[in-house]
Amino acid sequence: MPPSSDIETFQKSLASSTKVIILAGAGLSAASGIATYRGEGGLWLTNNPLELSTPEAFEKDPSRVWRFYHPRRDRCLQAEPNAAHHAIAALALPTTLARVAPSLKPDSAPPLLITQNFDSLSLRALEALPPDVREAAAERVLEMHGSAFVTRCTSCQATRRSYETPLSPALADAAALEDDCVIPVSELPRCGGPQWAGSNRYGRCGGLLRPDVVWFGEIPKHMGEIARQLNWCDLLIVVGTSSLVQPAAGFAKTVKTRGGKVAVFNLGRSSGDEDADFLFLGPCEETLPRALGIES
Ligand SMILES: [Zn+2]
């Protein structure tokens, strides 16, 4: 049977689901102006990813990697969550959940959001919610490829989330630096901040910080937790990524094998979609709020 694009049938399925998981890809943030790697204006067209997004590259030339990442981090900071981010965030409101997904088990609410995006726009969308639900909702967001706003110390491994910019004065205008400019390691982001005063304590050790994003050759984050959660999922909602590519393809297979349903929201068709139970084509900032019944 071809996938259904009937909103009423989808909403009935959502209303009877006990454990819902949302998997988001680059398409979720497209309307917020975040460039994808390979799409039009994609960053990999002008940069060789293997030179910039591996632990080896960072070890060899941390200045170059930071000069590449810091302007991207700034662009993520300037971007705003779109209607699709806000619709997902609204699922954290008890009144919304009671209306659209009343069968969710208490330990499955709000739905778990697994995002492949490191722009943290899904977390920033939660800022519009009342403080008492915001914190619990943030715990239900798994950034499997890390975040542009989290740094990890290469010495003590301390991680820290910060939306401040720049992370060090030398990176204030990194995009405008000459190609061959090398920022000394002492002027790159360091554990304890630019004012580091010689402490060697955890989280303030003065070590070189790296972006806590998952690079080529590194294992995505939260994989154990994700595998556990998928086992009991009876509705997987895939947003802004082809259901054919990993990890979506593997997640969908797990859920289908256990008798759950899969709904895909994506801009265009991709082979593999025919196995989904629901398919909503078009910009997800339009299709998702409509299908969830959460239009602002
Ligand atoms: Zn440190």
Coordinates of C-alpha atoms and ligand atoms in Angstrom, one line a residue:
M1 CA 0.0 0.0 0.0
P2 CA 1.4 3.4 -0.9
P3 CA 2.0 5.8 2.1
S4 CA -1.0 7.8 3.1
S5 CA -0.9 11.6 3.1
D6 CA -4.2 11.9 4.8
I7 CA -3.9 14.3 7.8
E8 CA -6.8 12.9 9.7
T9 CA -5.5 9.3 9.5
F10 CA -2.1 10.5 10.7
Q11 CA -3.6 12.5 13.6
K12 CA -5.5 9.4 14.7
S13 CA -2.3 7.4 14.6
L14 CA -0.5 10.0 16.6
A15 CA -3.4 10.2 19.1
S16 CA -3.2 6.4 19.8
S17 CA 0.6 6.2 19.9
T18 CA 2.2 5.5 23.3
K19 CA 5.8 6.4 22.4
V20 CA 6.6 8.8 19.6
I21 CA 10.1 9.7 18.4
I22 CA 11.0 12.5 16.0
L23 CA 14.1 12.3 13.9
A24 CA 15.2 15.6 12.3
G25 CA 17.6 16.2 9.5
A26 CA 18.9 19.3 7.6
G27 CA 15.5 20.0 6.0
L28 CA 14.1 21.0 9.4
S29 CA 16.5 24.0 9.5
A30 CA 16.4 24.9 5.8
A31 CA 13.7 27.6 6.3
S32 CA 15.9 29.1 9.0
G33 CA 18.6 29.7 6.4
I34 CA 21.1 27.1 7.6
A35 CA 23.1 25.9 4.6
T36 CA 23.3 22.2 4.1
Y37 CA 26.6 20.6 3.3
R38 CA 25.9 19.7 -0.3
G39 CA 22.9 21.8 -1.3
E40 CA 23.0 25.1 -3.1
G41 CA 25.6 27.3 -1.5
G42 CA 26.7 24.2 0.5
L43 CA 29.8 24.7 2.5
W44 CA 31.5 21.6 1.2
L45 CA 31.6 23.2 -2.3
T46 CA 34.2 25.6 -1.2
N47 CA 35.9 23.6 1.5
N48 CA 37.3 20.1 1.6
P49 CA 35.5 18.4 4.6
L50 CA 38.3 16.0 5.1
E51 CA 40.6 18.9 5.7
L52 CA 38.3 20.6 8.2
S53 CA 36.1 18.1 9.9
T54 CA 38.3 15.3 11.3
P55 CA 40.1 15.0 14.7
E56 CA 43.3 14.7 12.7
A57 CA 42.7 18.0 10.9
F58 CA 42.1 19.7 14.3
E59 CA 45.3 18.2 15.7
K60 CA 47.3 19.4 12.7
D61 CA 45.8 22.8 12.3
P62 CA 43.3 23.9 15.0
S63 CA 43.5 27.5 13.8
R64 CA 42.2 26.6 10.4
V65 CA 39.4 24.4 11.8
W66 CA 38.3 27.1 14.3
R67 CA 38.4 29.7 11.5
F68 CA 36.0 27.5 9.5
Y69 CA 33.6 26.6 12.4
H70 CA 33.4 29.9 14.2
P71 CA 31.7 31.9 11.4
R72 CA 29.3 28.9 10.9
R73 CA 28.5 29.0 14.6
D74 CA 27.8 32.8 14.2
R75 CA 25.4 32.0 11.3
C76 CA 23.6 29.5 13.4
L77 CA 23.3 32.1 16.2
Q78 CA 21.9 34.6 13.8
A79 CA 19.3 32.1 12.5
E80 CA 15.9 31.8 14.1
P81 CA 13.8 28.7 14.7
N82 CA 11.1 28.3 12.1
A83 CA 7.5 27.1 12.4
A84 CA 8.5 23.4 12.3
H85 CA 10.9 23.9 15.2
H86 CA 8.2 25.7 17.1
A87 CA 5.6 23.0 16.3
I88 CA 7.9 20.3 17.7
A89 CA 8.6 22.5 20.8
A90 CA 4.9 23.0 21.4
L91 CA 4.6 19.2 21.9
A92 CA 6.2 19.9 25.3
L93 CA 3.2 21.8 26.5
P94 CA 0.9 19.5 28.5
T95 CA -2.2 21.1 27.0
T96 CA -1.0 20.5 23.5
L97 CA 0.0 16.9 24.2
A98 CA -3.4 16.2 25.8
R99 CA -5.0 17.3 22.6
V100 CA -2.8 15.7 19.9
A101 CA -1.1 12.8 21.6
P102 CA -3.1 11.8 24.7
S103 CA -2.0 8.2 24.7
L104 CA 1.7 8.9 25.3
K105 CA 3.1 7.1 28.3
P106 CA 4.4 9.5 31.0
D107 CA 8.0 8.5 30.5
S108 CA 7.6 9.2 26.7
A109 CA 6.4 12.8 27.0
P110 CA 7.2 15.0 25.4
P111 CA 8.2 12.9 22.3
L112 CA 12.0 12.3 22.1
L113 CA 13.6 14.5 19.4
I114 CA 16.7 13.1 17.8
T115 CA 18.3 15.8 15.7
Q116 CA 21.2 15.5 13.2
N117 CA 21.5 19.2 13.1
F118 CA 24.1 21.0 15.2
D119 CA 22.5 24.4 15.0
S120 CA 20.7 23.9 18.3
L121 CA 17.6 25.7 16.8
S122 CA 15.4 22.9 18.3
L123 CA 16.7 23.8 21.8
R124 CA 16.3 27.6 21.1
A125 CA 12.7 27.0 20.1
L126 CA 12.1 25.8 23.6
E127 CA 12.9 29.3 25.0
A128 CA 9.4 30.4 24.0
L129 CA 7.9 27.9 26.5
P130 CA 7.2 28.5 30.2
P131 CA 10.2 27.7 32.3
D132 CA 8.6 24.8 34.2
V133 CA 8.3 22.7 31.0
R134 CA 11.4 24.0 29.2
E135 CA 13.9 22.1 31.2
A136 CA 12.2 18.7 30.9
A137 CA 11.7 19.3 27.2
A138 CA 15.4 20.1 26.7
E139 CA 16.3 16.8 28.2
R140 CA 14.2 15.1 25.5
V141 CA 16.4 16.6 22.7
L142 CA 19.3 14.5 21.6
E143 CA 21.8 16.3 19.4
M144 CA 23.4 13.2 17.9
H145 CA 25.9 15.1 15.9
G146 CA 26.7 17.5 18.7
S147 CA 26.2 21.2 18.8
A148 CA 28.0 24.2 17.4
F149 CA 27.4 25.8 20.8
V150 CA 29.1 23.2 22.9
T151 CA 32.9 23.1 23.3
R152 CA 34.9 20.2 24.6
C153 CA 38.3 20.6 26.3
T154 CA 41.0 18.5 24.5
S155 CA 42.8 18.2 27.9
C156 CA 40.2 17.7 30.7
Q157 CA 37.3 16.8 28.4
A158 CA 34.9 19.2 30.1
T159 CA 32.1 20.3 27.9
R160 CA 30.3 23.6 28.0
R161 CA 27.3 25.1 26.2
S162 CA 27.5 28.8 25.4
Y163 CA 25.7 31.2 23.1
E164 CA 28.2 33.9 23.5
T165 CA 30.4 35.1 20.7
P166 CA 33.2 35.3 19.9
L167 CA 34.6 32.4 21.9
S168 CA 38.0 34.1 21.9
P169 CA 38.9 37.7 20.8
A170 CA 41.0 36.4 17.9
L171 CA 38.0 34.7 16.3
A172 CA 35.8 37.9 16.5
D173 CA 36.1 38.4 12.7
A174 CA 37.4 35.0 11.6
A175 CA 35.6 35.1 8.3
A176 CA 37.5 38.2 7.2
L177 CA 41.0 36.8 8.0
E178 CA 43.5 36.2 5.2
D179 CA 43.7 32.6 4.0
D180 CA 47.2 32.0 5.3
C181 CA 46.6 33.7 8.7
V182 CA 47.4 31.3 11.6
I183 CA 45.9 32.1 15.0
P184 CA 48.3 30.9 17.8
V185 CA 46.9 28.1 19.9
S186 CA 47.1 30.4 23.0
E187 CA 44.6 32.8 21.3
L188 CA 42.1 30.1 20.3
P189 CA 39.2 29.2 22.6
R190 CA 40.6 27.7 25.8
C191 CA 39.2 25.9 28.9
G192 CA 38.3 28.5 31.4
G193 CA 37.8 31.2 28.8
P194 CA 40.0 34.0 27.4
Q195 CA 40.6 35.2 31.0
W196 CA 42.1 31.9 32.0
A197 CA 44.4 32.6 35.0
G198 CA 46.6 29.6 35.4
S199 CA 44.2 27.2 37.2
N200 CA 44.4 23.5 36.3
R201 CA 41.0 22.6 37.6
Y202 CA 38.5 20.5 35.6
G203 CA 36.6 22.9 33.3
R204 CA 39.2 25.6 33.8
C205 CA 42.4 23.9 32.9
G206 CA 43.5 26.3 30.1
G207 CA 43.5 23.4 27.5
L208 CA 42.6 24.0 23.9
L209 CA 38.8 23.7 23.2
R210 CA 37.3 22.0 20.2
P211 CA 33.8 22.3 18.8
D212 CA 31.8 19.4 20.3
V213 CA 30.4 18.4 16.9
V214 CA 30.8 14.9 15.5
W215 CA 33.4 14.8 12.9
F216 CA 34.1 12.3 10.1
G217 CA 35.4 9.1 11.7
E218 CA 33.7 9.8 15.0
I219 CA 30.8 8.0 16.5
P220 CA 27.5 9.9 16.8
K221 CA 26.4 10.7 20.3
H222 CA 23.7 9.1 22.4
M223 CA 23.6 5.9 20.2
G224 CA 23.0 3.5 23.2
E225 CA 20.1 5.7 24.5
I226 CA 18.7 6.0 21.0
A227 CA 18.7 2.3 20.4
R228 CA 17.0 1.7 23.7
Q229 CA 14.3 4.3 23.0
L230 CA 13.6 3.0 19.4
N231 CA 12.8 -0.5 20.8
W232 CA 9.5 0.7 22.2
C233 CA 8.7 3.4 19.6
D234 CA 5.3 2.9 17.9
L235 CA 5.4 6.1 15.8
L236 CA 8.6 7.5 14.2
I237 CA 8.3 10.9 12.6
V238 CA 11.1 11.6 10.2
V239 CA 11.5 15.3 9.4
G240 CA 13.7 16.9 6.7
T241 CA 15.8 14.0 5.7
S242 CA 15.4 11.2 3.3
S243 CA 14.2 8.0 4.8
L244 CA 16.6 6.2 2.6
V245 CA 19.8 7.5 4.1
Q246 CA 21.3 6.5 7.5
P247 CA 20.5 6.9 10.3
A248 CA 16.8 7.4 9.2
A249 CA 16.7 4.2 7.2
G250 CA 18.0 2.1 10.1
F251 CA 15.7 3.8 12.6
A252 CA 12.6 3.3 10.3
K253 CA 13.5 -0.4 9.9
T254 CA 13.8 -1.0 13.6
V255 CA 10.4 0.7 14.3
K256 CA 8.7 -1.1 11.4
T257 CA 10.1 -4.5 12.4
R258 CA 8.5 -4.0 15.9
G259 CA 5.2 -3.1 14.4
G260 CA 5.4 0.6 14.7
K261 CA 4.5 3.2 12.1
V262 CA 6.8 5.6 10.2
A263 CA 5.7 9.1 9.0
V264 CA 8.0 11.1 6.6
F265 CA 7.9 14.9 6.2
N266 CA 10.3 15.9 3.4
L267 CA 10.6 18.4 0.6
G268 CA 10.7 15.8 -2.2
R269 CA 10.4 12.1 -2.8
S270 CA 13.2 9.6 -2.2
S271 CA 13.2 5.9 -2.9
G272 CA 12.4 4.1 0.3
D273 CA 9.5 6.5 1.0
E274 CA 7.1 3.9 -0.3
D275 CA 7.7 1.8 2.8
A276 CA 6.6 4.6 5.1
D277 CA 3.0 4.6 6.4
F278 CA 2.6 8.3 6.0
L279 CA 4.3 10.7 3.6
F280 CA 3.9 14.5 3.6
L281 CA 5.7 16.3 0.8
G282 CA 6.6 19.9 0.8
P283 CA 8.4 22.4 3.1
C284 CA 8.3 20.9 6.6
E285 CA 7.7 24.3 8.2
E286 CA 4.3 24.1 6.4
T287 CA 3.5 20.4 6.4
L288 CA 4.5 19.5 10.0
P289 CA 2.5 22.2 12.0
R290 CA -0.5 21.4 9.8
A291 CA -0.3 17.6 10.3
L292 CA 0.4 17.9 14.0
G293 CA -2.5 20.3 14.4
I294 CA -0.2 22.9 15.9
E295 CA -0.5 26.0 13.7
S296 CA 0.4 29.3 15.3
Ligands
ZN1 ZN 40.0 21.6 30.4

